[in-house]
Amino acid sequence: MTETLKGIAASDGVAVAPAYLLVEPDLSFEKKTVSDVDAEVARFEKAIADSKAELENIRSVAVKSLGEDEAKVFDAHLLFLSDPEFTGQIENEIKNSTENSEAALDAVAQNFITIFESMTDNEYMQERAADVRDVSKRIMAHLLGKELPNLAAIDHEVVLVAEDLTPSDTAQLNKDYVKGFVTDLGGRTAHSAIMARSLEIPAVVGTQKITTSVKNGQMLIADGLDGVAIVEPTDEQVAEYTKKGEDFAKQKAEWRKLKNEPSVTADGKRFTIAANIGTPDDLDGVLENGAEAVGLFRTEFLYMNSNDFPTEEDQFEAYKKVLEGMNGKQVIIRTMDIGGDKHLSYWDLPEEMNPFLGIRAIRLSLKNQEIFRTQLRALLRASAYGKLGIMFPMIGTLDELHQAKAVLKEEKDKLVAKGVKVGDDLQVGMMIEVPAAAVLADQFAKEVDFFSIGTNDLIQYTMAADRGNEHVSYLYQPYNPSVLRLIKHTIDSAHEAGIWCGMCGEAAGDSIMFPILLSMGLDEYSMSATSVLRIRSEMKKLSTADLADLADKATKESLTSEENIALVKKIMADK
Ligand code: PEP
Ligand code: MG
């Protein structure tokens, strides 16, 4: 039966394809004694053989779609399946205890996990605990006749369905097959949504119940333009939404014509439209979409896509690649923003009650200075290869900024003393994403070369509404006069101090927000690469005279977000 679910439009475009559920099955089992031990051992051996065949298949699909490196994890799993130490112990357990395979597997696997996890002085062996967990889960699924989902195994067009997607799930998506995704949880600025936009995959998030509404293989429409998901659509709906997707593609083709045009208003005022990236691979999208700079390189993805801390050399190469790829255009690289919803499998940080209010970003960097200093050295060395801006995330106090700058200076002085070349026009800036920093922007502006406003966090902290929680998404209000006052104060403070101010939060690419920001005189707009040409086309339609009093009205006269939406719509109506 057709069912329509309303969610949050997280990434533009329309996808129509069978659903693929990335949902873990229930693997609980009953402990039983068995009368025929040999038959039970044979049942276990069959589960091992099936798991092996399945893993080999997943591995070969993963090599083709994701590359050898990403597929390596499966080699470790295959090794365990062939290891008599592991499988032999389980068979012995079945024979000795006369318990069923599920119980024997569980007991032996737990034992292995405990041993590996206790090897606190051997990180490599500790990490093997995760392999045992994964392999046992696969064998258990075969014993119970259940199917485990696996992103790497997808080899046909699908719309992915999940409760939520972690940033590392999203990093593994193969665009050739994953045509869109729909989730139960999440908001427009959750990192999975941001990644979907950079991959140009339509996405609908926060539907609250897609995982229970759709079954594997059922037809599913993901309308990322209006935030709608349709399970088992009618033929008419399939035709209608396919056309909607095609119309959007045509609109995109129109925007494409602006690729090599400058970013100017109708009255000839120039601004910079930049793009946000997560890895050097995203550079293709930046260049294809004609962005004039990289306004935010979220370096934490370098850490997340790795099995250990990336070395100084690895980081240097990645930063250099982006700087060289941008060929002299500005590149703003943000020091790592780990914490919040971004974790590293190899960095065991304490659990926090409120991770978004905890040890995140610069707080974590200042507490773990060796990791921070390694990153800064890589950045400083790379600065010789282009026009680099180093940016600190989540600065809340002047003291944090002073500490971060002092560490940067120490590392720079040491490199220079060794004769290492550092760029002469290196800029040092900070994100304005903590309300305390926005309020004190006039003081911060005296100490940096630029600001970049991170609205994704600035809004969540100002409105006290988790950016990824669909239940409070109504409070996530970029156009709320309170948020706009903080933004205007930040821009005015930057200009009074003679520095430039950009925005790298998602609001910079929002069609309602954009005229307001333009009227405030924001200098640089950094967004998902796929939004660049749309905003350039909108900029061409607006003249600064049209917007002369918009900033004042939006911050001083309007009382609500809705009033500001109406103000902008009125201006745009005759454009
Ligand atoms: C922001 O908070 O607006 C921002 C750009 O940073 P992130 O989305 O990575 O937290
Ligand atoms: Mg942020």
XYZ file of C-alpha atoms and ligand atoms in Angstrom:
586
model
C 0.000 0.000 0.000
C 1.188 3.477 -0.875
C 2.342 5.489 2.129
C 3.598 9.082 2.105
C 5.944 10.235 4.857
C 6.905 13.821 5.571
C 10.504 14.482 6.537
C 13.107 17.208 6.259
C 14.457 18.078 2.804
C 18.175 17.497 3.325
C 19.657 17.336 -0.173
C 18.115 18.438 -3.480
C 16.929 16.116 -6.216
C 14.533 13.201 -6.593
C 15.367 9.478 -6.508
C 13.065 6.624 -7.488
C 14.441 3.109 -6.796
C 13.929 0.002 -4.639
C 14.629 0.465 -0.932
C 17.737 -1.030 0.679
C 17.416 -1.250 4.445
C 20.536 -0.609 6.435
C 18.949 -1.902 9.612
C 20.506 -4.502 11.903
C 18.314 -7.602 12.392
C 17.563 -8.983 15.872
C 20.277 -11.560 16.572
C 19.083 -12.761 19.966
C 18.986 -16.571 20.338
C 17.854 -19.310 22.667
C 20.414 -21.457 24.460
C 19.584 -25.155 23.959
C 21.260 -28.534 24.473
C 21.509 -30.679 21.376
C 21.151 -34.447 21.098
C 23.037 -34.916 17.813
C 26.391 -33.176 18.360
C 27.815 -34.142 14.948
C 24.822 -32.658 13.149
C 25.222 -29.489 15.217
C 28.923 -29.223 14.309
C 27.943 -29.682 10.653
C 25.351 -26.893 11.004
C 28.064 -24.642 12.446
C 30.475 -25.530 9.640
C 27.832 -24.653 7.069
C 27.345 -21.232 8.708
C 31.113 -20.675 8.483
C 31.196 -21.684 4.800
C 28.201 -19.427 4.006
C 29.777 -16.520 5.886
C 33.007 -16.978 3.958
C 31.260 -17.070 0.598
C 29.254 -13.993 1.531
C 32.304 -12.063 2.711
C 34.295 -12.957 -0.399
C 31.454 -11.634 -2.497
C 31.174 -8.415 -0.465
C 34.911 -7.989 -0.691
C 34.985 -8.224 -4.473
C 32.060 -5.757 -4.840
C 33.801 -3.406 -2.394
C 37.077 -3.560 -4.325
C 35.251 -2.548 -7.506
C 33.092 0.181 -6.017
C 35.249 1.568 -3.218
C 38.822 0.442 -3.974
C 41.354 -1.975 -2.432
C 41.988 0.112 0.684
C 38.367 0.333 1.798
C 37.974 -3.404 1.145
C 40.903 -4.387 3.375
C 38.761 -4.657 6.496
C 37.099 -7.748 4.991
C 40.454 -9.552 4.728
C 40.787 -9.442 8.497
C 37.294 -10.937 8.822
C 38.057 -13.693 6.317
C 41.217 -14.554 8.252
C 39.204 -15.134 11.417
C 36.766 -17.397 9.594
C 39.694 -19.578 8.494
C 41.476 -19.506 11.843
C 41.280 -22.938 13.558
C 42.104 -21.259 16.896
C 38.753 -19.537 16.646
C 36.468 -21.971 14.790
C 38.082 -25.055 16.420
C 37.352 -23.719 19.898
C 33.710 -23.218 18.990
C 33.426 -26.773 17.654
C 35.020 -28.112 20.841
C 32.610 -26.042 22.893
C 29.648 -27.571 21.012
C 31.046 -31.073 21.629
C 31.960 -30.522 25.290
C 28.926 -28.581 26.408
C 26.428 -30.211 23.999
C 24.991 -26.737 23.581
C 23.713 -25.335 20.298
C 26.069 -23.498 17.930
C 24.638 -20.073 18.812
C 25.501 -20.517 22.507
C 28.966 -21.932 21.763
C 29.735 -19.131 19.287
C 28.624 -16.504 21.775
C 30.703 -17.950 24.628
C 33.912 -18.332 22.600
C 33.561 -14.973 20.846
C 33.026 -13.198 24.186
C 36.143 -14.879 25.509
C 38.223 -13.690 22.529
C 36.816 -10.161 22.820
C 37.659 -9.968 26.540
C 41.210 -11.188 25.908
C 41.810 -8.726 23.026
C 40.309 -5.806 24.898
C 42.493 -6.476 27.938
C 45.688 -6.041 25.869
C 45.842 -2.358 26.725
C 49.496 -2.066 25.718
C 48.874 -3.478 22.242
C 46.584 -1.266 20.210
C 46.676 -3.591 17.204
C 45.382 -6.561 19.213
C 42.776 -4.356 20.924
C 41.369 -3.428 17.540
C 40.950 -7.141 16.700
C 38.084 -7.217 19.234
C 35.983 -5.274 16.723
C 36.807 -7.859 14.021
C 35.688 -10.723 16.277
C 32.448 -8.878 16.993
C 31.767 -8.362 13.274
C 32.653 -11.892 12.244
C 30.576 -13.460 15.036
C 27.620 -11.312 14.068
C 27.838 -12.619 10.511
C 28.067 -16.282 11.610
C 25.195 -15.737 14.054
C 23.045 -14.233 11.284
C 23.644 -17.346 9.153
C 22.825 -19.653 12.063
C 19.579 -17.758 12.650
C 18.741 -17.446 8.937
C 18.849 -13.638 9.012
C 20.459 -11.200 6.601
C 22.955 -8.519 7.602
C 22.891 -5.300 5.615
C 26.144 -4.090 4.117
C 26.800 -0.839 2.308
C 29.790 -2.234 0.509
C 27.731 -5.079 -0.991
C 25.248 -2.891 -2.857
C 25.589 -3.577 -6.575
C 22.370 -2.172 -8.032
C 20.441 1.114 -7.859
C 18.759 1.675 -4.496
C 17.339 4.281 -2.166
C 19.070 3.660 1.135
C 16.918 3.503 4.267
C 18.357 3.741 7.763
C 17.533 4.962 11.209
C 20.407 7.354 10.827
C 23.610 7.347 8.812
C 26.900 7.959 10.545
C 29.342 10.241 8.744
C 31.502 7.178 8.053
C 28.535 5.288 6.515
C 27.962 8.278 4.296
C 31.626 8.416 3.336
C 31.321 4.830 2.046
C 28.313 5.445 -0.205
C 28.806 4.618 -3.840
C 26.905 7.211 -5.857
C 26.546 4.908 -8.864
C 24.182 2.703 -6.881
C 22.911 4.770 -3.971
C 20.504 7.142 -5.699
C 19.153 8.712 -2.534
C 18.550 8.117 1.140
C 15.760 8.391 3.660
C 16.261 8.229 7.433
C 14.175 8.152 10.607
C 16.411 10.611 12.457
C 18.484 13.677 11.727
C 18.140 17.278 10.637
C 19.248 19.384 7.678
C 22.610 20.180 9.202
C 23.475 16.715 10.518
C 26.755 15.662 8.978
C 25.151 12.893 6.937
C 22.917 15.505 5.302
C 25.887 17.741 4.560
C 27.710 14.798 2.978
C 24.633 13.953 0.901
C 24.688 17.453 -0.534
C 28.360 17.209 -1.393
C 27.755 13.852 -3.098
C 24.691 15.318 -4.870
C 22.482 12.497 -3.600
C 18.846 13.438 -2.855
C 18.076 12.930 0.834
C 15.069 13.096 3.137
C 15.857 12.871 6.853
C 13.844 12.882 10.078
C 10.807 10.943 8.757
C 10.665 9.230 12.184
C 9.402 5.911 10.797
C 10.735 5.051 7.343
C 12.569 1.975 8.682
C 9.288 0.445 9.836
C 7.240 1.643 6.840
C 9.268 0.135 4.006
C 10.594 -3.368 3.358
C 13.744 -4.312 1.484
C 13.173 -4.141 -2.261
C 9.915 -2.164 -2.125
C 9.783 0.821 -4.491
C 10.605 4.091 -2.748
C 10.646 7.746 -3.818
C 12.964 10.176 -2.021
C 12.021 13.753 -2.847
C 14.874 15.791 -1.392
C 13.403 19.027 -2.772
C 10.292 18.974 -0.592
C 11.243 16.451 2.076
C 8.794 13.705 1.121
C 9.261 9.924 0.962
C 6.694 7.698 -0.776
C 6.625 3.958 -0.126
C 5.156 1.788 -2.914
C 4.179 4.738 -5.100
C 1.453 4.409 -7.745
C 2.482 4.412 -11.424
C 1.241 8.010 -11.686
C 3.439 9.037 -8.743
C 6.468 7.308 -10.257
C 5.873 9.257 -13.488
C 5.242 12.530 -11.646
C 8.350 12.300 -9.472
C 10.573 11.069 -12.269
C 9.543 14.218 -14.156
C 10.175 16.366 -11.075
C 13.708 14.916 -10.913
C 14.230 15.608 -14.624
C 12.969 19.207 -14.288
C 15.394 19.750 -11.447
C 18.209 18.358 -13.602
C 17.238 20.871 -16.350
C 17.277 23.744 -13.851
C 20.742 22.603 -12.784
C 21.849 22.666 -16.425
C 20.744 26.350 -16.612
C 22.763 27.177 -13.503
C 25.764 25.401 -15.005
C 26.049 28.170 -17.589
C 27.201 30.466 -14.764
C 30.184 28.273 -13.933
C 32.842 30.667 -15.216
C 30.952 33.881 -14.431
C 31.986 36.112 -11.535
C 29.758 36.359 -8.451
C 28.218 39.818 -8.804
C 24.966 41.500 -7.876
C 22.748 43.147 -10.493
C 24.445 46.472 -9.649
C 27.940 45.047 -10.080
C 29.061 44.479 -6.460
C 31.419 41.505 -6.191
C 31.397 38.878 -3.471
C 33.048 35.489 -3.050
C 31.074 32.269 -3.355
C 33.124 29.419 -1.921
C 32.575 25.716 -1.313
C 32.854 23.440 1.721
C 34.784 20.181 1.395
C 35.478 17.109 3.543
C 38.317 15.442 1.629
C 40.682 16.367 -1.236
C 38.474 14.200 -3.489
C 35.712 16.799 -3.141
C 37.857 19.246 -5.093
C 36.404 18.000 -8.398
C 32.958 19.179 -7.302
C 34.370 22.547 -6.223
C 35.950 23.168 -9.619
C 33.008 21.748 -11.594
C 30.653 24.109 -9.793
C 32.838 27.155 -10.324
C 33.419 28.004 -6.651
C 35.866 30.871 -6.185
C 37.484 29.500 -3.029
C 37.306 26.720 -0.469
C 35.676 28.401 2.522
C 35.808 25.346 4.788
C 37.809 22.125 4.620
C 36.439 19.940 7.423
C 39.676 18.082 8.212
C 38.104 15.647 10.661
C 37.127 13.418 7.726
C 40.839 12.733 7.136
C 40.895 11.304 10.645
C 37.587 9.485 10.299
C 38.467 7.767 7.035
C 41.573 6.254 8.542
C 42.317 3.401 10.957
C 44.752 5.464 12.966
C 45.717 9.118 13.382
C 46.831 10.386 9.983
C 50.557 11.193 10.058
C 51.947 14.681 9.518
C 53.086 13.562 6.080
C 49.638 12.185 5.098
C 48.005 15.411 6.212
C 50.600 17.589 4.504
C 49.945 15.758 1.214
C 46.170 16.166 1.559
C 46.366 19.899 2.346
C 48.947 20.512 -0.388
C 46.739 18.711 -2.909
C 43.824 21.021 -2.133
C 45.968 24.179 -2.184
C 47.576 23.229 -5.477
C 44.228 22.144 -6.919
C 42.766 25.575 -6.141
C 45.607 27.179 -8.032
C 46.186 30.296 -5.933
C 42.577 30.751 -4.822
C 41.916 31.002 -1.091
C 41.591 27.752 0.888
C 40.365 27.879 4.490
C 41.327 24.731 6.376
C 39.752 24.185 9.761
C 41.649 22.320 12.451
C 39.940 19.065 13.419
C 36.446 19.194 14.868
C 36.257 15.766 16.513
C 33.647 15.209 19.238
C 29.920 16.012 19.066
C 28.630 13.506 16.494
C 32.077 12.794 15.019
C 34.086 10.021 16.629
C 37.215 8.056 15.829
C 37.188 4.288 16.272
C 40.837 4.439 17.386
C 40.464 7.250 19.904
C 38.760 6.106 23.063
C 37.256 9.277 24.490
C 35.080 9.318 27.595
C 31.310 9.043 27.048
C 29.626 12.380 27.615
C 26.051 13.212 28.610
C 25.917 16.107 26.137
C 28.605 15.562 23.495
C 27.728 18.738 21.566
C 28.391 20.688 24.778
C 31.432 18.641 25.702
C 35.054 18.205 24.718
C 34.747 18.976 21.055
C 36.867 20.682 18.391
C 39.372 23.242 19.771
C 38.676 22.034 23.322
C 39.880 18.566 22.368
C 42.835 19.938 20.380
C 44.078 22.067 23.273
C 43.820 19.099 25.640
C 45.686 16.792 23.236
C 48.397 19.051 21.993
C 50.565 16.445 20.286
C 47.730 15.601 17.888
C 46.984 19.315 17.407
C 50.640 20.217 16.827
C 51.022 17.471 14.208
C 48.098 18.939 12.300
C 49.422 22.496 12.606
C 52.864 21.478 11.306
C 51.264 19.793 8.297
C 49.190 22.925 7.648
C 52.124 25.314 8.035
C 54.269 23.287 5.648
C 51.409 23.108 3.136
C 50.904 26.891 3.342
C 53.882 27.347 1.013
C 51.796 25.818 -1.824
C 48.908 28.261 -2.068
C 46.776 30.829 -0.277
C 45.959 29.206 3.040
C 43.782 30.344 5.916
C 43.967 28.263 9.109
C 40.745 28.383 11.092
C 39.995 27.288 14.665
C 36.550 25.749 15.365
C 34.309 26.254 18.414
C 36.283 29.103 19.965
C 34.259 30.343 22.940
C 36.685 32.492 24.908
C 39.568 34.820 24.177
C 41.747 32.555 26.265
C 41.084 29.582 23.956
C 41.976 31.740 20.951
C 45.174 32.953 22.653
C 46.199 29.385 23.467
C 45.505 28.129 19.933
C 47.409 31.033 18.392
C 50.334 30.525 20.783
C 50.641 26.840 19.856
C 50.477 27.748 16.167
C 53.196 30.389 16.632
C 55.456 27.957 18.480
C 55.164 25.384 15.705
C 55.698 28.037 13.038
C 58.806 29.429 14.778
C 60.263 25.933 15.109
C 59.709 25.185 11.420
C 61.122 28.530 10.308
C 64.181 27.994 12.551
C 64.736 24.708 10.726
C 64.577 26.512 7.388
C 61.187 25.081 6.366
C 59.258 27.375 4.044
C 55.925 28.701 5.334
C 53.559 30.786 3.150
C 53.981 34.565 3.525
C 50.301 35.359 3.164
C 49.043 32.761 5.645
C 45.875 34.012 7.363
C 44.648 32.896 10.797
C 40.948 33.016 11.538
C 38.269 31.552 13.730
C 34.775 30.221 13.407
C 32.009 32.143 15.066
C 29.698 29.328 16.139
C 29.498 29.709 19.912
C 27.097 32.533 20.902
C 29.627 33.815 23.483
C 32.094 34.484 20.648
C 29.432 36.156 18.492
C 28.485 38.523 21.324
C 32.152 39.388 21.862
C 32.956 39.534 18.135
C 34.237 43.116 18.429
C 37.008 41.886 20.764
C 37.821 38.738 18.777
C 38.007 40.760 15.539
C 41.127 42.543 16.832
C 42.998 39.243 17.026
C 42.323 37.363 13.796
C 42.526 37.891 10.043
C 38.990 36.684 9.341
C 35.798 35.247 10.772
C 33.697 32.453 9.333
C 30.244 32.113 10.850
C 29.227 28.514 11.517
C 25.458 28.783 11.578
C 24.910 25.046 11.973
C 26.237 25.281 15.493
C 25.513 28.953 16.162
C 21.785 28.282 15.660
C 21.782 25.086 17.736
C 23.514 26.810 20.639
C 21.496 30.044 20.404
C 18.138 28.261 20.225
C 19.215 25.400 22.541
C 17.958 22.935 19.915
C 20.077 19.928 18.888
C 20.893 20.321 15.183
C 20.258 16.628 14.537
C 17.071 16.144 16.559
C 13.977 16.094 14.354
C 11.703 16.684 17.360
C 13.105 20.180 17.855
C 13.740 20.979 14.196
C 10.998 23.638 14.409
C 13.376 25.601 16.675
C 16.179 25.417 14.178
C 15.493 28.931 12.880
C 18.208 30.633 10.834
C 15.943 33.654 10.230
C 15.039 34.183 13.863
C 15.850 37.835 14.698
C 17.973 36.689 17.664
C 20.223 34.613 15.409
C 20.307 37.390 12.809
C 21.365 39.962 15.413
C 24.338 37.778 16.353
C 25.255 37.405 12.690
C 24.923 41.126 11.974
C 26.984 42.031 15.032
C 29.691 39.615 13.874
C 29.804 41.058 10.346
C 29.749 44.681 11.593
C 32.509 43.935 14.124
C 34.672 42.335 11.434
C 34.280 45.333 9.144
C 34.971 47.835 11.932
C 38.236 46.011 12.619
C 39.069 45.890 8.915
C 38.892 42.101 8.497
C 36.707 40.024 6.205
C 33.785 37.906 7.338
C 32.499 34.752 5.724
C 29.901 32.131 6.548
C 30.473 28.408 6.143
C 27.350 27.111 7.869
C 24.597 25.717 5.670
C 22.625 28.989 5.948
C 25.085 30.622 3.512
C 23.534 28.583 0.691
C 19.930 29.043 1.807
C 17.771 31.000 -0.643
C 15.816 32.884 2.053
C 18.887 33.640 4.158
C 21.022 34.750 1.248
C 19.373 38.173 0.551
C 19.500 38.957 4.289
C 23.219 38.155 4.432
C 23.857 40.169 1.289
C 22.135 43.150 2.845
C 24.381 42.766 5.899
C 27.422 42.929 3.626
C 28.769 39.421 4.322
C 31.922 39.092 2.198
C 32.238 35.357 1.564
C 29.503 32.673 1.236
C 30.747 29.112 1.626
C 28.374 26.235 1.015
C 27.973 22.729 -0.408
C 29.563 22.885 -3.860
C 26.223 21.947 -5.405
C 24.611 25.167 -4.113
C 27.224 27.537 -5.577
C 25.634 28.087 -9.000
C 22.109 28.482 -7.610
C 23.309 31.220 -5.251
C 25.322 32.866 -8.037
C 22.161 32.971 -10.147
C 20.221 34.483 -7.217
C 22.964 37.071 -6.640
C 22.692 38.236 -10.248
C 19.017 39.039 -9.731
C 19.512 41.196 -6.633
C 20.823 44.700 -6.452
C 22.159 46.086 -3.191
C 19.647 48.970 -3.408
C 16.750 46.457 -3.265
C 18.142 45.222 0.000
C 19.169 48.517 1.580
C 16.992 48.278 4.683
C 16.441 44.509 4.821
C 19.140 43.867 7.440
C 17.753 46.535 9.758
C 14.161 45.405 9.338
C 15.082 41.749 9.862
C 16.997 42.415 13.084
C 15.197 45.396 14.594
C 11.570 45.316 13.461
C 10.723 41.663 12.886
C 9.746 39.649 15.906
C 9.693 36.195 14.367
C 11.351 33.970 11.832
C 8.119 33.886 9.786
C 8.076 37.692 9.449
C 11.577 37.562 8.008
C 10.641 34.830 5.554
C 7.746 37.053 4.414
C 10.062 40.069 4.050
C 12.424 38.156 1.766
C 9.613 36.568 -0.255
C 8.169 40.028 -0.897
C 11.486 41.285 -2.269
C 12.002 38.154 -4.375
C 8.445 38.092 -5.760
C 9.221 40.395 -8.686
C 12.710 39.015 -9.422
C 28.874 25.072 11.456
O 28.743 24.754 12.635
O 28.108 25.869 10.864
C 29.972 24.509 10.662
C 30.226 24.945 9.453
O 30.679 23.485 11.214
P 30.163 21.959 11.291
O 28.904 21.863 10.486
O 31.259 21.129 10.760
O 29.929 21.791 12.748
Mg 30.331 23.717 13.629
